[in-house]
């Protein structure tokens, strides 16, 4: 790879040196006008260049670099799986990165100990009014939004993909060439891919949709196209415009099992969707879901990106989860959601039990705490949507995008989102923001008894006796019971129809609970099978499956 990159001194001081972090497995050569290599740490791959004269504040320089994949003989195990025969996938971080990269630090506690290093602080502490740390976002250090233009060549018969619209395609000297250019400035974090792809094409309101897949793996491609379209429908209507002229889902080999969003391009592992068999009616359509999540990142990460501190992933991962939940609910209905939300809840509760460091509240989630920003994030946002309504949540999200989308630093923190949600929350529900974002809040809800009495008009008078305990947990998992003063639902479900997991909801009602035990009465049209507290499991509940008691007919 040969690259040209514009750098600028954005500080208020003259810079006498520039430092670069290089990438293992690649040999890198940097050419920066007026710079001399002053220090070259070949073990830690860190270079310092001295500038004489120093770079003035605001001064711009154009640097050039070469990056060459290094192969040394035959390895015991393959160290570079990015550049392969059919399914190459590497990202922009193989280019030299400006400055020190804290993400390269050792994280393993024991390894750190063996080197005499103290425990690693994960991310900078969340600040309400941040200074220095908000000048960087958590995904690309020392960079603003960038324009990218690429000429990339690959073997004949393969398609190579870079960010942006295809400008030109040609063959020369036995190589297949492509030229791409971003249509909108983007995060300095983008990918390159090449394989013998088939391409499925569609479009949504003039935006081209492309799925790049291997001929052998065609099964879920229609689902992916559908999910991209449904995502465009919901996100453009509720969040704001999309900035690119295309959206691409691109298969890569199962050297890794993830999908990831780059500007307009979304690499997606073979093993988490392309080869999935989703024919069983009970299967959660995670292909639709994952595509919805990655598409949402085109707004949440690629338009609004969090400052490099705790809580950053609330603005990207939690928002992507929420967005995908909304598209999935529109596609599959509420019943399918209950199953998925239960999966998210179980995962959160199980994972917090194995946290080795500190469980953070959602507002301060660390970028490494997926069980919080994905799993708990889903549960929390879905619940908040139930409580204040979808339109209110989306008004808050539109405000955050309107204020912070594609803006220069300082980058927003998680407070930007929570404050916007607070504005949309009615006074009697303001306590939810404290419970859901600032604290770690858990419930232990139980349905103790439920009876029904058939009235003369054929309807049923249902009485439930319920118990609720509310707890706040600290970062180590110690729980303290706190008084209940919450709006919680009571309700009743019918017996599930044959082949279904959940019965229809016969009644849902939000009541103000102020004591651990209480009883409520309501009317249903038909005889419920079960009744009790929080029937749809919207609250984080330590024991979720005892909320409903079997209804006995009096
Ligand atoms: Zn994500």
Coordinates of C-alpha atoms and ligand atoms in Angstrom, one line a residue:
X1 CA 0.0 0.0 0.0
X2 CA 1.2 3.5 -0.8
X3 CA -0.6 6.3 0.9
X4 CA -0.7 10.1 1.0
X5 CA -2.2 11.7 4.1
X6 CA -2.7 15.3 5.0
X7 CA -1.7 16.2 8.6
X8 CA -2.2 19.4 10.4
X9 CA -0.9 20.8 13.7
X10 CA -4.2 21.4 15.5
X11 CA -2.6 22.4 18.8
X12 CA -1.8 26.0 19.7
X13 CA 1.9 25.2 20.1
X14 CA 4.7 24.7 17.6
X15 CA 5.4 20.9 17.2
X16 CA 9.0 19.9 17.1
X17 CA 8.2 16.2 16.7
X18 CA 5.6 13.8 15.4
X19 CA 5.2 10.2 16.7
X20 CA 3.8 7.2 14.9
X21 CA 2.6 3.8 15.9
X22 CA 3.3 1.2 13.2
X23 CA 1.6 -2.1 12.7
X24 CA 3.0 -5.6 13.3
X25 CA 3.4 -7.9 10.2
X26 CA 4.0 -4.9 8.0
X27 CA 7.1 -3.0 7.1
X28 CA 6.4 0.7 7.1
X29 CA 8.3 3.6 5.6
X30 CA 7.2 7.2 6.3
X31 CA 8.2 10.2 4.3
X32 CA 7.3 13.5 6.0
X33 CA 8.8 16.7 4.5
X34 CA 11.2 18.4 6.8
X35 CA 11.2 15.5 9.2
X36 CA 14.1 13.3 10.4
X37 CA 13.7 9.9 12.1
X38 CA 15.0 10.6 15.6
X39 CA 14.0 7.4 17.4
X40 CA 13.0 4.1 16.0
X41 CA 11.7 1.5 18.5
X42 CA 11.7 -1.6 16.2
X43 CA 10.5 -3.9 19.1
X44 CA 7.4 -1.8 20.0
X45 CA 7.0 -0.4 16.5
X46 CA 7.1 3.2 17.5
X47 CA 8.8 6.0 15.6
X48 CA 9.6 9.6 16.5
X49 CA 10.4 12.2 13.8
X50 CA 11.9 15.5 14.7
X51 CA 10.8 18.6 12.7
X52 CA 13.2 21.4 11.9
X53 CA 11.7 24.0 11.7
X54 CA 8.8 22.9 14.0
X55 CA 5.3 22.7 12.6
X56 CA 3.5 25.9 13.3
X57 CA 0.0 25.9 14.8
X58 CA -2.4 25.3 11.9
X59 CA 0.4 24.3 9.5
X60 CA -0.5 21.5 7.0
X61 CA 1.9 18.9 5.7
X62 CA 1.4 16.1 3.2
X63 CA 3.1 12.9 4.3
X64 CA 3.6 9.7 2.2
X65 CA 4.0 6.2 3.5
X66 CA 4.6 2.7 2.2
X67 CA 3.2 -0.4 4.0
X68 CA 4.4 -3.8 2.8
X69 CA 3.1 -7.1 4.2
X70 CA 6.0 -9.1 5.6
X71 CA 6.3 -12.8 5.2
X72 CA 9.2 -14.5 6.8
X73 CA 9.4 -18.1 5.7
X74 CA 6.9 -20.7 6.9
X75 CA 5.2 -20.0 10.2
X76 CA 3.9 -22.4 12.8
X77 CA 0.7 -20.5 12.8
X78 CA -0.5 -17.9 10.4
X79 CA 0.0 -14.4 11.9
X80 CA -1.4 -12.3 9.1
X81 CA -4.9 -13.5 8.2
X82 CA -5.8 -10.1 6.7
X83 CA -4.4 -10.7 3.2
X84 CA -5.5 -14.0 1.9
X85 CA -6.2 -15.7 -1.4
X86 CA -9.9 -15.3 -1.5
X87 CA -11.4 -13.0 1.3
X88 CA -8.9 -10.3 2.1
X89 CA -10.1 -7.8 4.7
X90 CA -7.9 -5.2 6.3
X91 CA -8.7 -1.8 7.7
X92 CA -7.1 1.7 7.7
X93 CA -5.1 1.0 10.9
X94 CA -2.4 -0.8 8.9
X95 CA -1.3 2.7 7.9
X96 CA 0.9 4.5 10.4
X97 CA -1.2 5.9 13.3
X98 CA -0.3 9.3 14.6
X99 CA 0.8 9.2 18.2
X100 CA 0.6 6.9 21.1
X101 CA -2.2 4.3 20.9
X102 CA -3.4 3.3 24.3
X103 CA -5.5 0.5 22.8
X104 CA -2.2 -1.4 22.1
X105 CA -1.4 -1.6 25.8
X106 CA -1.4 -5.0 27.5
X107 CA -4.8 -5.6 29.2
X108 CA -4.3 -9.0 30.8
X109 CA -3.9 -8.4 34.5
X110 CA -1.4 -11.2 35.0
X111 CA 0.7 -10.3 32.0
X112 CA 0.8 -6.7 33.3
X113 CA 1.9 -7.9 36.7
X114 CA 4.7 -9.9 35.3
X115 CA 6.1 -6.8 33.6
X116 CA 5.7 -4.8 36.9
X117 CA 2.8 -2.7 35.4
X118 CA 0.0 -1.4 37.5
X119 CA -3.6 -2.3 36.7
X120 CA -4.7 -0.6 33.5
X121 CA -7.3 2.2 33.7
X122 CA -9.7 1.2 31.0
X123 CA -11.0 4.5 29.6
X124 CA -10.6 8.1 30.8
X125 CA -13.2 8.9 33.4
X126 CA -16.4 10.4 32.2
X127 CA -16.5 14.2 32.7
X128 CA -19.5 16.4 32.5
X129 CA -17.7 19.4 31.0
X130 CA -14.7 17.8 29.3
X131 CA -11.6 19.5 28.1
X132 CA -8.7 17.6 26.6
X133 CA -10.3 14.1 26.4
X134 CA -13.3 15.2 24.3
X135 CA -11.0 16.4 21.5
X136 CA -10.5 12.7 20.5
X137 CA -13.3 10.2 19.7
X138 CA -13.0 6.6 20.9
X139 CA -12.6 5.1 17.4
X140 CA -9.8 7.1 15.8
X141 CA -7.1 8.9 17.7
X142 CA -5.7 12.2 16.6
X143 CA -8.0 12.6 13.6
X144 CA -11.0 14.6 12.4
X145 CA -13.5 13.5 9.8
X146 CA -11.6 12.6 6.6
X147 CA -12.0 12.3 2.9
X148 CA -10.7 9.1 1.3
X149 CA -9.9 8.2 -2.3
X150 CA -8.5 4.8 -3.2
X151 CA -7.0 3.1 -6.2
X152 CA -6.9 -0.6 -5.4
X153 CA -6.0 -3.6 -7.6
X154 CA -6.6 -7.3 -7.1
X155 CA -6.3 -10.6 -9.0
X156 CA -8.4 -11.1 -12.1
X157 CA -11.8 -12.5 -11.2
X158 CA -11.9 -10.7 -7.8
X159 CA -13.7 -7.6 -6.8
X160 CA -11.8 -5.2 -4.5
X161 CA -13.8 -2.8 -2.4
X162 CA -12.7 0.5 -0.7
X163 CA -14.8 3.2 0.9
X164 CA -17.1 5.3 -1.3
X165 CA -18.6 5.3 -4.8
X166 CA -16.9 3.4 -7.6
X167 CA -15.4 6.0 -10.0
X168 CA -13.6 3.7 -12.4
X169 CA -12.8 0.0 -13.1
X170 CA -10.2 -1.3 -15.5
X171 CA -7.6 -4.0 -16.1
X172 CA -3.9 -3.5 -16.5
X173 CA -0.9 -5.9 -16.6
X174 CA -3.0 -8.8 -15.4
X175 CA -4.5 -6.9 -12.4
X176 CA -8.1 -5.8 -11.9
X177 CA -8.2 -2.1 -10.8
X178 CA -10.9 -0.1 -9.0
X179 CA -11.0 3.5 -8.0
X180 CA -13.3 4.6 -5.2
X181 CA -14.1 7.9 -3.5
X182 CA -16.0 8.8 -0.4
X183 CA -19.1 10.9 -1.1
X184 CA -19.1 12.4 2.4
X185 CA -16.3 13.0 4.9
X186 CA -16.2 10.2 7.4
X187 CA -14.5 8.7 10.5
X188 CA -10.8 8.0 9.9
X189 CA -11.6 4.2 10.1
X190 CA -12.4 2.3 7.0
X191 CA -11.7 -1.0 5.3
X192 CA -10.5 -2.7 2.2
X193 CA -11.7 -6.1 0.9
X194 CA -11.2 -8.4 -2.0
X195 CA -12.6 -11.8 -3.0
X196 CA -14.3 -13.7 -5.9
X197 CA -17.6 -12.1 -5.1
X198 CA -21.1 -12.5 -6.5
X199 CA -23.0 -9.2 -6.1
X200 CA -26.7 -8.9 -5.3
X201 CA -28.0 -5.5 -6.0
X202 CA -31.1 -3.5 -5.0
X203 CA -31.8 0.1 -4.2
X204 CA -33.7 2.3 -1.7
X205 CA -34.7 5.8 -2.8
X206 CA -31.8 6.2 -5.1
X207 CA -29.2 4.7 -2.7
X208 CA -27.7 1.5 -4.1
X209 CA -27.7 -1.6 -1.9
X210 CA -25.1 -4.2 -2.6
X211 CA -24.4 -7.6 -1.0
X212 CA -21.0 -9.1 -1.9
X213 CA -21.1 -12.9 -1.2
X214 CA -19.5 -16.1 -2.3
X215 CA -21.4 -18.2 -4.9
X216 CA -21.5 -21.0 -2.3
X217 CA -23.3 -19.0 0.3
X218 CA -26.4 -17.4 -1.3
X219 CA -29.1 -18.4 1.3
X220 CA -29.5 -15.4 3.5
X221 CA -28.6 -12.7 0.9
X222 CA -32.3 -11.8 0.3
X223 CA -32.8 -11.3 4.1
X224 CA -29.8 -9.0 4.1
X225 CA -31.1 -6.9 1.3
X226 CA -34.5 -6.7 3.1
X227 CA -32.9 -5.7 6.3
X228 CA -30.9 -2.9 4.7
X229 CA -34.1 -1.5 3.1
X230 CA -36.1 -1.7 6.3
X231 CA -33.2 0.0 8.2
X232 CA -33.1 2.8 5.6
X233 CA -36.9 3.2 6.0
X234 CA -36.8 3.5 9.8
X235 CA -33.5 5.3 10.3
X236 CA -34.0 8.0 7.7
X237 CA -37.5 8.7 8.9
X238 CA -36.7 8.7 12.6
X239 CA -33.0 9.8 12.9
X240 CA -32.0 11.7 9.8
X241 CA -30.5 11.4 6.3
X242 CA -27.9 8.9 5.2
X243 CA -24.7 10.4 3.9
X244 CA -23.5 7.9 1.3
X245 CA -24.6 6.9 -2.1
X246 CA -24.4 3.2 -1.4
X247 CA -24.7 0.6 1.4
X248 CA -22.6 -2.6 1.1
X249 CA -22.7 -5.8 3.1
X250 CA -19.5 -7.7 2.3
X251 CA -18.7 -11.3 3.3
X252 CA -15.4 -12.2 4.8
X253 CA -14.1 -15.6 5.8
X254 CA -14.7 -17.1 9.3
X255 CA -11.3 -16.1 10.6
X256 CA -13.4 -14.0 12.9
X257 CA -17.1 -14.0 13.8
X258 CA -18.2 -10.4 13.8
X259 CA -19.7 -7.8 11.6
X260 CA -18.4 -4.3 11.6
X261 CA -19.6 -1.0 10.2
X262 CA -17.3 1.3 8.2
X263 CA -18.5 4.3 6.2
X264 CA -21.1 2.9 3.8
X265 CA -19.4 -0.6 3.9
X266 CA -20.2 -3.4 6.4
X267 CA -17.9 -6.4 6.4
X268 CA -19.9 -9.4 7.7
X269 CA -18.3 -12.7 8.7
X270 CA -19.4 -15.8 6.8
X271 CA -20.0 -17.6 10.1
X272 CA -22.5 -15.2 11.7
X273 CA -25.0 -15.1 8.9
X274 CA -24.0 -16.1 5.4
X275 CA -24.1 -19.8 6.3
X276 CA -26.7 -19.7 9.1
X277 CA -29.7 -21.9 8.8
X278 CA -32.7 -20.0 10.0
X279 CA -35.5 -22.3 8.7
X280 CA -36.9 -23.2 12.1
X281 CA -39.9 -21.0 12.9
X282 CA -38.6 -20.5 16.5
X283 CA -35.2 -19.1 15.3
X284 CA -34.5 -15.5 16.1
X285 CA -33.6 -13.9 12.8
X286 CA -30.2 -12.7 13.8
X287 CA -29.1 -12.0 10.2
X288 CA -31.9 -9.4 9.9
X289 CA -30.8 -8.1 13.4
X290 CA -27.1 -7.9 12.8
X291 CA -27.6 -6.1 9.5
X292 CA -30.0 -3.7 11.3
X293 CA -27.3 -3.1 13.9
X294 CA -24.5 -2.4 11.5
X295 CA -26.8 -0.2 9.4
X296 CA -27.6 1.8 12.5
X297 CA -23.9 2.5 13.0
X298 CA -24.1 4.6 9.8
X299 CA -25.8 7.1 12.2
X300 CA -24.5 5.9 15.6
X301 CA -20.7 6.0 15.3
X302 CA -20.3 7.2 11.8
X303 CA -22.3 10.5 12.3
X304 CA -22.3 10.8 16.1
X305 CA -19.2 9.4 17.7
X306 CA -18.5 9.5 21.5
X307 CA -15.5 11.3 23.0
X308 CA -12.8 9.0 24.1
X309 CA -14.0 8.3 27.6
X310 CA -16.4 6.1 29.6
X311 CA -19.9 6.0 28.2
X312 CA -18.7 6.4 24.6
X313 CA -20.3 3.2 23.4
X314 CA -23.7 4.2 24.8
X315 CA -23.8 6.6 21.8
X316 CA -22.8 3.8 19.3
X317 CA -23.4 0.2 20.5
X318 CA -26.5 0.8 22.6
X319 CA -28.0 3.1 20.0
X320 CA -27.3 0.5 17.3
X321 CA -29.0 -2.2 19.5
X322 CA -32.0 0.1 20.1
X323 CA -32.3 0.9 16.4
X324 CA -32.1 -2.7 15.3
X325 CA -34.7 -3.6 18.0
X326 CA -37.1 -1.2 16.4
X327 CA -36.7 -2.5 12.9
X328 CA -37.0 -6.0 14.1
X329 CA -40.2 -5.3 16.0
X330 CA -41.7 -3.7 12.9
X331 CA -40.7 -6.8 10.9
X332 CA -41.5 -9.6 13.3
X333 CA -43.9 -8.2 15.8
X334 CA -43.9 -8.1 19.6
X335 CA -44.0 -11.8 20.3
X336 CA -40.7 -12.4 18.6
X337 CA -39.2 -9.5 20.5
X338 CA -40.0 -11.1 23.9
X339 CA -37.9 -14.0 23.1
X340 CA -35.0 -11.8 22.0
X341 CA -35.3 -9.5 24.9
X342 CA -35.2 -12.4 27.2
X343 CA -32.0 -13.6 25.6
X344 CA -30.5 -10.1 26.1
X345 CA -31.6 -10.0 29.8
X346 CA -30.2 -13.5 30.5
X347 CA -27.0 -12.6 28.9
X348 CA -26.6 -9.4 30.9
X349 CA -27.5 -11.1 34.2
X350 CA -25.1 -14.0 33.6
X351 CA -22.2 -11.8 32.4
X352 CA -22.4 -9.3 35.3
X353 CA -21.8 -12.3 37.6
X354 CA -18.5 -13.0 35.9
X355 CA -17.3 -9.4 35.7
X356 CA -13.7 -9.4 37.0
X357 CA -13.2 -5.6 37.3
X358 CA -16.0 -3.2 37.9
X359 CA -19.6 -3.3 36.5
X360 CA -20.2 0.3 35.3
X361 CA -23.6 1.9 35.1
X362 CA -24.7 2.4 31.5
X363 CA -23.7 6.1 31.5
X364 CA -20.1 5.1 32.3
X365 CA -19.8 1.9 30.4
X366 CA -16.3 0.9 29.3
X367 CA -15.7 0.1 25.6
X368 CA -14.8 -3.4 26.6
X369 CA -18.0 -4.1 28.5
X370 CA -20.2 -5.6 25.7
X371 CA -22.6 -7.2 28.2
X372 CA -23.5 -3.7 29.3
X373 CA -23.6 -1.6 26.1
X374 CA -25.2 -4.4 24.0
X375 CA -27.2 -6.5 26.4
X376 CA -28.2 -4.2 29.2
X377 CA -28.4 -1.4 26.6
X378 CA -31.1 -3.3 24.7
X379 CA -33.1 -4.0 27.8
X380 CA -32.9 -0.4 29.1
X381 CA -33.7 1.3 25.8
X382 CA -36.6 -1.0 25.0
X383 CA -38.0 -0.4 28.5
X384 CA -37.6 3.4 28.2
X385 CA -39.3 3.2 24.8
X386 CA -42.3 1.4 26.6
X387 CA -42.4 4.0 29.3
X388 CA -42.0 7.3 27.4
X389 CA -43.0 6.1 23.9
X390 CA -41.1 5.6 20.7
X391 CA -41.7 9.1 19.4
X392 CA -40.2 10.6 22.5
X393 CA -37.1 8.4 22.4
X394 CA -36.7 9.2 18.7
X395 CA -37.1 13.0 19.2
X396 CA -34.2 12.8 21.7
X397 CA -32.1 10.8 19.2
X398 CA -32.8 13.2 16.4
X399 CA -31.7 16.0 18.7
X400 CA -28.4 14.3 19.4
X401 CA -27.8 13.7 15.7
X402 CA -28.8 17.2 14.8
X403 CA -26.4 18.7 17.3
X404 CA -23.4 16.4 17.1
X405 CA -23.6 14.6 13.7
X406 CA -20.4 15.0 11.7
X407 CA -19.3 17.9 14.0
X408 CA -15.7 18.7 14.6
X409 CA -14.4 18.1 18.2
X410 CA -15.1 18.4 21.0
X411 CA -17.0 15.1 20.6
X412 CA -20.2 14.4 22.7
X413 CA -20.2 12.3 25.8
X414 CA -23.0 10.0 27.0
X415 CA -24.5 13.0 28.9
X416 CA -25.6 14.4 25.5
X417 CA -27.9 11.4 25.0
X418 CA -29.1 11.1 28.6
X419 CA -29.9 14.8 28.8
X420 CA -31.8 14.7 25.5
X421 CA -33.8 11.7 26.8
X422 CA -34.5 13.6 30.1
X423 CA -36.1 16.4 28.1
X424 CA -38.5 13.9 26.6
X425 CA -39.4 12.2 29.9
X426 CA -42.5 13.4 31.8
X427 CA -41.9 14.6 35.4
X428 CA -43.3 11.5 37.1
X429 CA -40.9 9.2 35.2
X430 CA -37.7 11.3 35.6
X431 CA -36.5 8.7 38.2
X432 CA -36.0 6.3 35.3
X433 CA -33.0 8.2 34.1
X434 CA -31.2 7.8 37.4
X435 CA -32.2 4.1 37.6
X436 CA -31.3 3.2 34.1
X437 CA -28.3 5.2 33.2
X438 CA -26.6 6.6 36.4
X439 CA -27.1 3.5 38.7
X440 CA -27.1 -0.2 38.5
X441 CA -30.7 -1.0 39.3
X442 CA -32.2 -4.5 39.7
X443 CA -35.6 -5.8 40.7
X444 CA -36.8 -9.0 42.2
X445 CA -40.4 -9.1 41.2
X446 CA -42.8 -12.0 41.9
X447 CA -46.3 -13.0 41.3
X448 CA -47.6 -14.5 44.6
X449 CA -51.2 -15.4 43.7
X450 CA -53.8 -14.7 41.0
X451 CA -57.5 -15.5 41.0
X452 CA -60.3 -14.8 38.5
X453 CA -64.0 -14.5 39.0
X454 CA -66.4 -14.8 36.1
X455 CA -68.9 -11.9 36.1
X456 CA -72.5 -12.0 34.9
X457 CA -71.5 -10.2 31.7
X458 CA -69.0 -13.0 30.8
X459 CA -65.9 -11.0 31.6
X460 CA -63.4 -11.9 34.3
X461 CA -62.4 -10.0 37.4
X462 CA -58.8 -10.8 38.0
X463 CA -57.0 -10.1 41.3
X464 CA -53.2 -10.4 41.6
X465 CA -51.0 -10.3 44.6
X466 CA -47.5 -9.3 43.8
X467 CA -44.2 -8.6 45.4
X468 CA -41.4 -6.2 44.3
X469 CA -38.0 -5.5 45.7
X470 CA -35.7 -2.9 44.2
X471 CA -31.9 -2.9 44.6
X472 CA -29.0 -0.7 43.7
X473 CA -25.7 -2.5 43.1
X474 CA -22.3 -1.0 43.4
X475 CA -19.4 -1.7 41.0
X476 CA -18.4 -4.9 42.9
X477 CA -21.9 -6.3 42.8
X478 CA -22.9 -5.5 46.4
X479 CA -26.6 -4.8 46.5
X480 CA -28.6 -2.5 48.7
X481 CA -32.4 -2.7 48.9
X482 CA -34.0 0.7 48.3
X483 CA -37.7 1.7 48.7
X484 CA -40.0 1.0 45.8
X485 CA -41.6 4.1 44.4
X486 CA -42.0 3.0 40.8
X487 CA -44.4 2.7 37.9
X488 CA -44.6 -1.0 37.2
X489 CA -47.0 -3.0 35.1
X490 CA -49.4 -5.6 36.2
X491 CA -51.2 -7.8 33.7
X492 CA -52.4 -11.1 32.5
X493 CA -51.6 -13.5 29.6
X494 CA -53.7 -16.1 27.9
X495 CA -52.4 -19.7 27.5
X496 CA -50.0 -19.9 24.5
X497 CA -51.5 -21.1 21.3
X498 CA -50.1 -24.4 20.0
X499 CA -46.5 -24.0 18.8
X500 CA -46.2 -20.6 20.4
X501 CA -44.0 -19.7 23.4
X502 CA -46.0 -16.8 24.8
X503 CA -49.7 -16.3 25.2
X504 CA -51.5 -13.2 24.1
X505 CA -51.5 -10.2 26.4
X506 CA -55.0 -9.9 27.9
X507 CA -54.3 -7.0 30.1
X508 CA -51.4 -4.6 30.8
X509 CA -51.7 -1.7 33.2
X510 CA -49.1 0.6 34.7
X511 CA -49.5 1.1 38.4
X512 CA -47.6 3.2 41.0
X513 CA -46.1 0.8 43.5
X514 CA -44.9 2.1 46.8
X515 CA -44.6 -1.1 48.9
X516 CA -43.1 -4.5 48.6
X517 CA -46.4 -6.3 48.6
X518 CA -49.6 -5.1 47.0
X519 CA -52.6 -6.4 45.2
X520 CA -54.5 -5.2 42.1
X521 CA -57.7 -6.0 40.3
X522 CA -58.6 -5.6 36.7
X523 CA -61.0 -7.0 34.1
X524 CA -60.2 -9.3 31.1
X525 CA -62.4 -10.5 28.3
X526 CA -61.3 -14.1 28.5
X527 CA -59.9 -16.3 31.3
X528 CA -56.1 -15.7 31.7
X529 CA -53.7 -18.5 32.2
X530 CA -51.3 -16.4 34.2
X531 CA -51.3 -13.0 35.8
X532 CA -48.9 -11.0 37.9
X533 CA -46.2 -8.2 37.8
X534 CA -44.2 -7.0 34.8
X535 CA -45.8 -9.5 32.5
X536 CA -43.6 -8.6 29.5
X537 CA -40.3 -8.7 31.6
X538 CA -39.3 -5.2 30.8
X539 CA -37.4 -4.6 34.1
X540 CA -34.0 -6.0 34.9
X541 CA -35.2 -8.8 37.2
X542 CA -32.8 -11.1 39.1
X543 CA -35.3 -14.0 38.7
X544 CA -37.4 -13.3 35.6
X545 CA -39.5 -16.4 35.4
X546 CA -41.6 -16.1 38.6
X547 CA -43.4 -12.9 37.7
X548 CA -46.7 -14.5 36.8
X549 CA -48.7 -16.8 39.0
X550 CA -51.2 -19.4 37.6
X551 CA -54.7 -18.1 37.7
X552 CA -57.2 -20.0 39.7
X553 CA -60.9 -19.6 39.0
X554 CA -62.9 -18.7 42.1
Ligands
LIG1 ZN1 -21.9 -2.5 16.9

